[in-house]
XYZ file of C-alpha atoms in Angstrom:
580
model
C 23.284 10.274 -9.912
C 23.952 7.311 -12.154
C 21.310 4.840 -13.139
C 23.264 2.117 -11.254
C 22.684 3.932 -7.972
C 18.885 3.251 -8.158
C 19.399 -0.255 -7.004
C 20.824 1.041 -3.686
C 17.303 2.042 -2.693
C 15.300 -0.626 -4.458
C 11.979 0.290 -2.851
C 11.835 3.625 -4.739
C 11.055 2.176 -8.084
C 9.781 -1.266 -7.091
C 6.325 -2.706 -8.101
C 4.800 -4.241 -4.943
C 2.078 -6.836 -5.064
C 0.020 -7.490 -1.934
C -1.497 -10.891 -1.496
C -3.029 -13.210 1.249
C -1.537 -16.625 0.991
C -4.905 -17.903 2.427
C -6.879 -16.742 -0.632
C -4.158 -16.864 -3.560
C -3.878 -20.482 -4.513
C -4.651 -23.828 -2.578
C -1.806 -26.340 -3.384
C -3.041 -29.230 -1.311
C -6.743 -29.091 -2.050
C -8.086 -28.457 1.451
C -9.906 -25.297 0.499
C -7.323 -22.861 2.003
C -4.483 -21.169 0.117
C -0.990 -22.177 1.198
C 2.725 -21.498 0.669
C 2.881 -24.666 -1.466
C 0.203 -23.183 -3.775
C 1.903 -19.804 -3.714
C 5.124 -21.264 -4.961
C 3.378 -22.558 -7.988
C 2.222 -19.054 -8.800
C 5.532 -17.165 -8.415
C 6.212 -17.433 -12.140
C 2.814 -15.800 -12.796
C 3.847 -12.843 -10.706
C 7.310 -12.644 -12.318
C 5.654 -12.650 -15.848
C 3.542 -9.667 -14.744
C 6.619 -7.763 -13.767
C 6.293 -7.694 -9.924
C 9.483 -6.919 -8.217
C 8.314 -7.332 -4.497
C 5.621 -9.510 -2.897
C 3.971 -8.218 0.240
C 2.505 -11.022 2.287
C -0.578 -10.369 4.438
C -0.288 -12.021 7.908
C 0.648 -15.720 7.829
C 1.316 -16.195 11.515
C -0.516 -18.621 13.819
C -3.900 -16.951 14.606
C -7.486 -17.649 15.638
C -8.261 -15.766 12.356
C -10.944 -13.578 13.892
C -9.539 -10.650 11.960
C -8.086 -12.338 8.912
C -4.683 -13.076 10.602
C -4.151 -9.642 12.111
C -4.803 -11.318 15.573
C -1.457 -13.053 16.072
C -0.747 -15.752 18.747
C 2.938 -16.345 17.766
C 5.369 -13.910 16.116
C 7.739 -16.784 15.236
C 5.530 -19.192 13.408
C 3.474 -19.946 10.240
C -0.192 -20.733 10.660
C -0.300 -24.515 9.960
C -3.174 -24.153 7.639
C -0.731 -22.246 5.379
C 2.171 -24.580 5.656
C 5.414 -24.535 7.734
C 8.540 -22.407 8.155
C 10.147 -24.674 5.698
C 7.417 -23.994 3.038
C 7.886 -20.178 3.702
C 11.639 -20.429 3.108
C 11.022 -22.431 -0.066
C 8.609 -19.754 -1.229
C 11.088 -16.871 -0.522
C 13.936 -18.759 -2.229
C 11.764 -19.229 -5.268
C 10.674 -15.733 -5.414
C 14.228 -14.451 -5.032
C 15.407 -16.709 -7.828
C 12.835 -14.872 -10.046
C 14.298 -11.513 -8.948
C 11.279 -10.759 -6.575
C 11.838 -9.613 -2.962
C 9.473 -10.539 -0.172
C 8.132 -8.409 2.613
C 5.454 -9.267 5.098
C 2.814 -7.702 7.361
C 4.130 -7.162 10.932
C 1.343 -6.603 13.345
C 3.179 -4.193 15.658
C 0.267 -2.557 17.648
C -1.554 -5.630 19.303
C -1.801 -9.355 19.582
C -4.509 -11.776 19.825
C -6.038 -12.264 23.293
C -5.009 -15.864 22.941
C -1.378 -14.901 22.656
C 0.738 -16.540 25.457
C 1.798 -13.145 26.661
C -1.820 -12.014 27.183
C -2.959 -15.332 28.623
C -0.224 -14.808 31.405
C -0.876 -11.131 31.746
C -4.527 -11.360 32.602
C -3.926 -13.907 35.438
C -2.744 -11.339 38.071
C -1.739 -7.699 38.365
C 1.842 -8.768 39.315
C 2.316 -11.227 36.584
C 5.616 -10.759 34.709
C 3.658 -10.223 31.505
C 1.135 -7.759 32.853
C 3.056 -4.713 31.681
C 3.392 -6.074 28.094
C -0.089 -4.717 27.659
C -1.736 -1.377 28.791
C -4.062 -1.516 31.878
C -6.019 0.882 34.090
C -7.562 0.486 37.469
C -10.228 3.203 37.225
C -13.451 3.139 35.121
C -12.661 4.654 31.735
C -14.600 7.554 30.351
C -16.911 7.176 27.279
C -14.470 6.598 24.427
C -17.010 5.507 21.716
C -15.739 8.349 19.567
C -12.310 6.747 19.524
C -13.325 3.330 18.309
C -11.606 2.293 15.082
C -14.475 0.045 14.045
C -17.718 1.764 14.775
C -20.703 -0.771 15.162
C -18.390 -3.512 16.245
C -17.122 -2.048 19.437
C -18.364 0.678 21.906
C -15.205 1.432 23.837
C -11.411 1.190 23.419
C -11.228 -0.297 26.990
C -12.693 -3.799 28.140
C -12.811 -4.864 31.734
C -11.045 -8.189 32.409
C -12.932 -10.398 34.891
C -9.935 -11.962 36.556
C -8.589 -8.858 38.017
C -11.325 -6.228 37.455
C -8.990 -3.904 35.550
C -9.416 -2.634 32.104
C -7.101 -3.243 29.089
C -6.610 -1.093 26.092
C -7.662 -2.185 22.503
C -7.798 0.436 19.769
C -9.299 -2.202 17.445
C -11.346 -5.239 18.590
C -11.541 -6.366 22.242
C -9.918 -9.711 21.230
C -6.886 -7.643 20.105
C -5.180 -6.100 23.183
C -2.712 -3.333 22.564
C 0.945 -3.848 23.315
C 2.782 -1.384 25.599
C 5.451 0.418 23.705
C 6.855 1.964 26.957
C 7.891 -1.446 27.964
C 11.433 -2.118 26.907
C 10.826 -5.833 27.025
C 8.120 -5.434 24.374
C 10.371 -3.390 22.212
C 13.060 -6.076 22.479
C 10.598 -8.769 21.668
C 9.477 -6.908 18.457
C 13.013 -6.367 17.378
C 13.932 -9.967 18.130
C 11.035 -11.333 16.080
C 11.828 -8.929 13.227
C 15.377 -10.138 13.229
C 14.181 -13.734 13.027
C 12.196 -13.174 9.842
C 14.998 -11.242 8.211
C 17.260 -14.008 8.971
C 14.916 -16.335 7.099
C 15.005 -14.144 4.000
C 12.435 -11.377 4.297
C 13.409 -7.950 2.832
C 11.347 -5.936 5.174
C 7.965 -5.322 6.652
C 4.742 -3.551 6.171
C 3.910 -2.218 9.658
C 0.281 -2.203 10.591
C -1.369 0.656 12.325
C 1.786 2.505 13.254
C 0.317 5.671 14.812
C -1.706 3.556 17.229
C 1.407 1.590 18.263
C 3.202 4.738 19.141
C 0.284 6.330 20.885
C 0.943 6.641 24.658
C -2.728 6.437 25.513
C -3.314 5.027 29.096
C 0.030 6.034 30.342
C 0.362 8.453 33.152
C 0.850 11.983 31.752
C 4.028 12.620 33.644
C 5.632 9.354 32.309
C 4.341 9.767 28.718
C 5.855 13.310 28.618
C 9.336 11.746 29.280
C 9.204 9.535 26.113
C 9.391 10.406 22.525
C 7.922 7.351 20.689
C 9.429 8.453 17.429
C 12.861 7.748 19.013
C 11.739 4.146 19.207
C 10.740 4.011 15.509
C 14.077 5.490 14.621
C 15.871 2.814 16.688
C 13.735 0.068 15.093
C 14.871 1.354 11.682
C 18.537 1.386 12.847
C 18.155 -2.214 13.998
C 16.757 -3.246 10.608
C 19.715 -1.472 8.881
C 22.244 -3.360 11.050
C 20.591 -6.759 10.489
C 19.750 -6.260 6.741
C 21.065 -3.142 5.179
C 18.556 -3.303 2.272
C 15.323 -4.037 4.373
C 12.505 -1.725 4.183
C 9.768 -0.427 6.480
C 6.593 0.435 4.936
C 4.161 2.116 7.173
C 0.392 2.258 7.426
C 0.010 5.860 8.529
C -3.259 7.474 7.504
C -2.718 11.011 8.753
C -2.282 14.538 7.249
C 0.975 15.062 5.448
C 2.441 17.184 8.200
C 1.951 14.238 10.630
C 3.299 11.819 8.109
C 6.418 13.749 7.696
C 7.240 12.882 11.323
C 6.846 9.219 10.662
C 9.449 9.455 7.902
C 11.806 10.863 10.465
C 11.396 14.556 9.300
C 14.336 15.912 7.153
C 16.566 13.032 8.462
C 14.273 10.441 6.966
C 15.506 7.942 9.590
C 12.166 6.277 10.597
C 9.809 4.584 8.032
C 11.402 4.234 4.586
C 7.903 4.330 2.876
C 4.412 5.360 3.716
C 1.093 4.862 1.882
C -0.195 8.110 0.365
C -3.726 7.956 1.665
C -4.535 11.549 0.975
C -3.749 11.319 -2.867
C -5.742 8.147 -3.027
C -8.837 9.660 -1.319
C -8.602 12.763 -3.463
C -8.222 10.752 -6.581
C -11.564 9.136 -6.003
C -13.165 12.611 -5.399
C -11.657 13.640 -8.648
C -13.075 10.599 -10.368
C -16.499 11.291 -8.860
C -16.467 14.909 -9.978
C -14.600 14.251 -13.329
C -12.386 16.937 -12.207
C -8.650 16.549 -11.728
C -8.245 19.561 -9.461
C -8.807 17.860 -6.052
C -6.065 15.401 -6.768
C -3.822 18.125 -8.275
C -4.256 20.342 -5.136
C -3.300 17.371 -2.929
C -0.276 16.336 -4.815
C 0.924 19.972 -4.746
C 0.590 20.060 -0.985
C 2.911 17.084 -0.394
C 5.823 17.990 1.776
C 9.443 17.541 0.684
C 10.812 14.246 2.002
C 14.354 12.816 2.379
C 15.754 11.380 -0.780
C 15.908 7.905 0.736
C 12.141 7.894 1.585
C 9.313 7.148 -0.660
C 5.448 7.379 -1.079
C 3.561 4.201 -1.903
C 0.812 4.770 -4.438
C -2.334 2.603 -4.496
C -5.759 2.479 -5.960
C -7.109 -0.279 -3.641
C -5.856 -2.108 -0.580
C -7.134 -4.984 1.515
C -9.200 -2.957 3.883
C -12.211 -0.759 3.398
C -11.505 2.045 0.816
C -11.259 4.720 3.492
C -12.393 8.268 2.693
C -11.951 9.586 6.281
C -9.783 12.547 5.296
C -12.505 13.919 2.953
C -15.028 16.409 4.269
C -18.481 14.951 5.007
C -19.934 16.580 1.864
C -16.930 15.282 -0.258
C -17.344 11.769 1.085
C -20.995 11.821 0.283
C -20.046 12.772 -3.369
C -17.869 9.582 -3.624
C -20.487 7.509 -1.904
C -23.116 8.641 -4.418
C -20.892 8.031 -7.403
C -19.377 4.664 -6.407
C -21.182 3.118 -3.567
C -24.718 4.451 -3.150
C -26.139 1.305 -1.443
C -25.439 1.311 2.247
C -24.256 -2.233 1.979
C -21.527 -1.003 -0.284
C -20.321 1.382 2.547
C -18.416 0.524 5.759
C -18.068 2.361 9.092
C -19.529 5.475 7.626
C -16.172 6.369 6.137
C -15.255 3.919 3.394
C -16.281 1.564 0.549
C -15.982 -2.220 0.464
C -15.878 -2.386 -3.334
C -13.117 -2.925 -5.895
C -12.342 -0.389 -8.602
C -13.773 -2.218 -11.792
C -17.367 -2.401 -10.202
C -17.201 1.067 -8.910
C -16.424 2.342 -12.470
C -19.163 0.127 -14.027
C -16.595 -2.104 -15.801
C -15.658 0.776 -18.135
C -12.289 -0.497 -19.676
C -11.077 2.988 -20.607
C -11.699 4.637 -17.259
C -10.174 1.631 -15.418
C -7.091 1.746 -17.493
C -6.767 5.522 -17.080
C -6.797 5.034 -13.294
C -4.028 2.423 -13.343
C -1.964 4.522 -15.820
C -2.284 7.370 -13.388
C -1.179 5.370 -10.358
C 1.955 4.089 -12.164
C 2.846 7.615 -13.476
C 2.414 9.451 -10.178
C 5.747 10.029 -8.262
C 6.085 7.092 -5.941
C 6.016 3.269 -5.698
C 2.948 1.451 -7.122
C 1.257 -1.171 -5.007
C -1.140 -3.635 -6.524
C -3.682 -5.730 -4.560
C -4.019 -9.247 -5.810
C -6.579 -9.526 -8.674
C -6.310 -5.998 -9.632
C -4.445 -6.922 -12.702
C -7.333 -8.986 -14.141
C -10.168 -6.655 -12.916
C -11.671 -8.670 -10.116
C -14.777 -7.456 -8.451
C -15.903 -7.633 -4.874
C -18.310 -10.080 -3.183
C -20.908 -8.083 -1.174
C -22.322 -11.267 0.207
C -19.194 -11.517 2.352
C -19.054 -9.685 5.703
C -17.164 -6.377 6.017
C -13.758 -6.095 4.616
C -13.961 -9.733 3.273
C -15.870 -8.369 0.298
C -12.646 -7.556 -1.457
C -10.673 -10.579 -0.044
C -12.319 -13.355 -2.174
C -10.175 -16.038 -3.688
C -7.967 -15.213 -6.683
C -9.691 -16.124 -9.955
C -7.227 -18.301 -11.963
C -9.543 -19.822 -14.588
C -13.174 -20.461 -15.511
C -13.397 -23.846 -13.748
C -15.019 -24.746 -10.484
C -13.825 -22.483 -7.614
C -12.181 -20.190 -10.223
C -9.258 -22.650 -10.249
C -8.410 -21.544 -6.745
C -8.929 -24.931 -5.125
C -10.111 -28.528 -5.968
C -11.900 -28.772 -2.599
C -15.708 -28.917 -2.448
C -17.258 -25.328 -2.507
C -18.338 -25.794 1.139
C -14.831 -26.323 2.338
C -13.392 -23.102 0.743
C -11.869 -20.451 3.099
C -13.993 -17.921 1.118
C -16.361 -18.147 -1.816
C -15.453 -16.864 -5.283
C -17.178 -13.751 -6.662
C -20.403 -14.408 -8.473
C -21.923 -12.684 -11.376
C -20.361 -10.766 -14.261
C -17.058 -10.198 -12.378
C -16.784 -13.828 -11.408
C -14.228 -16.392 -12.710
C -16.511 -17.457 -15.584
C -15.986 -13.960 -17.043
C -12.838 -12.610 -15.279
C -9.842 -14.914 -14.811
C -6.077 -15.003 -15.067
C -5.844 -17.711 -17.753
C -7.939 -15.863 -20.186
C -6.404 -12.499 -19.415
C -2.923 -13.573 -20.002
C -3.777 -15.011 -23.322
C -5.655 -11.952 -24.576
C -3.237 -9.231 -25.840
C -5.796 -6.487 -25.202
C -6.579 -7.567 -21.714
C -6.217 -5.498 -18.493
C -3.565 -8.048 -17.370
C -1.450 -7.247 -20.548
C -2.119 -3.523 -20.179
C -0.806 -3.583 -16.447
C 2.220 -5.654 -17.476
C 2.965 -2.917 -20.046
C 2.619 -0.321 -17.417
C 4.985 -1.944 -15.155
C 7.596 -2.378 -17.836
C 7.399 1.325 -18.704
C 7.468 2.317 -15.053
C 10.621 0.221 -14.490
C 12.233 1.907 -17.622
C 11.332 5.380 -16.250
C 13.456 6.088 -13.024
C 12.161 9.587 -13.311
C 8.877 8.448 -11.853
C 10.341 6.809 -8.760
C 13.262 9.188 -8.265
C 12.507 12.467 -9.887
C 11.009 15.891 -8.975
C 7.352 16.142 -9.547
C 5.668 19.219 -11.136
C 2.249 19.962 -12.275
C 2.123 21.609 -15.701
C -0.265 24.343 -16.172
C -3.116 23.942 -18.639
C -6.721 24.964 -19.037
C -8.767 21.753 -18.849
C -10.195 21.041 -15.437
C -10.650 17.420 -16.231
C -6.981 16.817 -17.118
C -4.002 16.206 -14.794
C -0.740 17.091 -16.563
C 2.425 16.501 -14.782
C 6.059 15.777 -15.312
C 8.987 13.996 -13.269
C 12.485 15.164 -13.940
C 15.508 13.213 -12.951
C 19.221 13.173 -14.058
C 18.350 15.587 -16.999
C 15.574 13.521 -18.322
C 11.827 14.327 -18.222
C 8.694 12.187 -18.343
C 5.412 13.867 -19.122
C 2.068 12.324 -18.307
C -1.477 13.351 -19.137
C -4.690 11.937 -17.763
C -8.257 12.748 -18.627
C -10.802 12.269 -15.753
C -13.654 13.375 -18.057
C -16.035 11.426 -20.110
C -15.525 13.784 -23.050
C -12.331 13.988 -25.277
C -9.970 16.894 -24.440
C -7.082 18.608 -25.976
C -4.687 20.493 -23.739
C -2.103 23.091 -24.710
C 0.817 23.650 -22.337
C 4.379 24.552 -22.122
C 7.362 22.774 -20.402
C 9.049 26.165 -19.770
C 12.804 27.152 -19.879
C 15.036 24.097 -20.637
C 17.071 24.379 -17.563
C 18.239 21.743 -14.963
C 15.845 21.063 -12.197
C 16.201 19.381 -8.844
C 15.998 15.673 -9.213
C 14.696 13.636 -6.283
C 13.239 15.802 -3.483
C 15.792 18.369 -2.631
C 18.730 16.769 -4.330
C 20.467 18.769 -7.167
C 20.836 17.289 -10.604
C 23.966 15.854 -11.842
C 26.720 18.550 -12.706
C 26.620 17.705 -16.379
C 22.829 18.181 -16.489
C 23.645 21.948 -16.148
C 24.948 21.962 -19.678
C 21.223 21.988 -20.781
C 20.646 25.354 -19.208
C 19.310 27.861 -21.702
C 18.938 25.276 -24.495
C 15.739 25.529 -26.587
C 13.613 22.570 -27.371
C 14.393 22.869 -31.128
C 13.931 19.619 -32.852
C 12.782 17.963 -29.529
C 9.701 15.774 -29.415
C 7.511 14.189 -26.760
C 8.162 10.422 -27.446
C 5.088 8.366 -26.692
C 5.921 5.550 -24.258
C 2.648 3.779 -24.598
C 2.611 3.178 -28.313
C 1.003 6.407 -29.610
C 2.339 9.040 -31.961
C 4.962 11.424 -30.957
C 4.221 15.030 -30.408
C 6.493 17.878 -31.609
C 7.649 20.564 -29.199
C 8.016 24.193 -30.213
C 11.382 25.970 -29.433
C 10.021 27.326 -26.216
C 8.543 23.910 -25.213
C 4.884 24.368 -26.038
C 2.943 21.365 -27.094
C -0.574 20.138 -27.702
C -1.915 16.743 -26.457
C -5.183 15.313 -27.619
C -6.839 12.875 -25.135
C -9.764 10.508 -25.556
C -12.494 10.145 -23.059
C -10.686 8.968 -19.982
C -7.547 9.180 -22.093
C -4.040 8.745 -20.851
C -0.517 9.410 -22.463
C 3.003 9.091 -21.267
C 5.884 10.800 -22.983
C 9.592 11.336 -22.561
C 11.125 14.580 -23.707
C 13.558 13.605 -26.362
C 16.153 15.904 -28.085
C 18.179 15.036 -31.218
C 21.114 12.945 -30.378
C 20.039 11.811 -26.899
C 20.267 8.022 -26.342
C 17.277 7.055 -24.291
C 15.981 3.461 -24.002
C 14.139 2.546 -27.243
């Protein structure tokens, strides 16, 4: 494969930045962020190195679930601007070389959506089958509730007809009926609309719930393969916009996630978040032992070369730990969220990384270095680049959705409105804007902002990380994760120390022979010329500014690491012409 071909699948080595227009920057001074304000901050994201912006929901909404309760799939919430403002933002971002994708809430609508308003009027209403209903009294489903403590059942009886409607989430978010062809057509039509306006794809919310046939008669459900619909949706996107991407929220074991990629064909979701690696990374952090994460990465299934994992440290929801055992989850709680108010739903944390790590700069940087070096596409949540903390005064998930901290002035520079008019309050205390803000961080060469900007630049210069084959390198230190990514005859090696004590690891790269590049794809033919060559004269060239490390003829090397240390290297032989 040639380097030029990496642009064909842009999502495989993109840098994605998730933000909520509502809390990013207020351009008109009414206390709510908007697209007019977001346009003014595109150059900030371009300077950081972001290549794709992921917009959280901006559609018209009663805003009972931070915009994930949609009333119109074709509009922009008037608090955030207009369709014209959105198009201006997309054009501005594209001009800076940044693509834009958006959340698409595919599983449910608001109960105020015109479809549901009509559907609940009568059992024979034309929109009735847009949702899932049952006539008989449902059994106890408290164990299936997604938000424990907020709902007691996934069914709610509607007074108008006496029937129950399905809602896997809140009762004000009735589930759409995927078996209804009209619903499927409406979803495709609305996606086509946004693609026509300039979006480059979608992050699909709660995909497994949407494809679940719960509530349908068993004989009817048995006739339908919901994955055929997901494949058809992908085909539709490819026809309308050949470079559009579907990034799916699928928090399931790897075996199940493979199905959502489309199996070996890879013809369903282009990308999925790697929840398992994220959760085991936190277990490794809590134990100061890299082995839980190493075991998880080793268990990843092979995926189609066109597919990709999305790597993240923090997202906009609670930091879910649901795939850990009860004992493992308690370890993470004890280390990073011992106060019950820091926990949520008994399965997650409502904290940001810097506060969980006690503000330790070395440890924080090690984690972000790790995220960018692991095979996949890195996803940042707004404010991570400056080290924002959470606001535990806010309810639930809103703790990590406080306004972006732009400077040290009132409201953290987010808005000129009176504090009482703000859509959310800025973080208070040592992680508030008086101490943590973008203006100061950009001007400080030693800041986290500049460190992450460097990581982004190095990541973009290392296609091995997004496209290559991943291998763990054996070594004896339990606290250290040592891995390599090999692509097109080139190898990047990364070392990360999860421990609070310095470490030195000795390891070997093994025989200098060509390896598979991206998952399952053979290397370029001329890469085979390296077969049998020794590492004589080769070095590990440090990519983050440290000293190079010599390699012995058999590929053996020794890497010293500070407490929570991190190193990136590229294997470089005499005469090779890599990027400087």
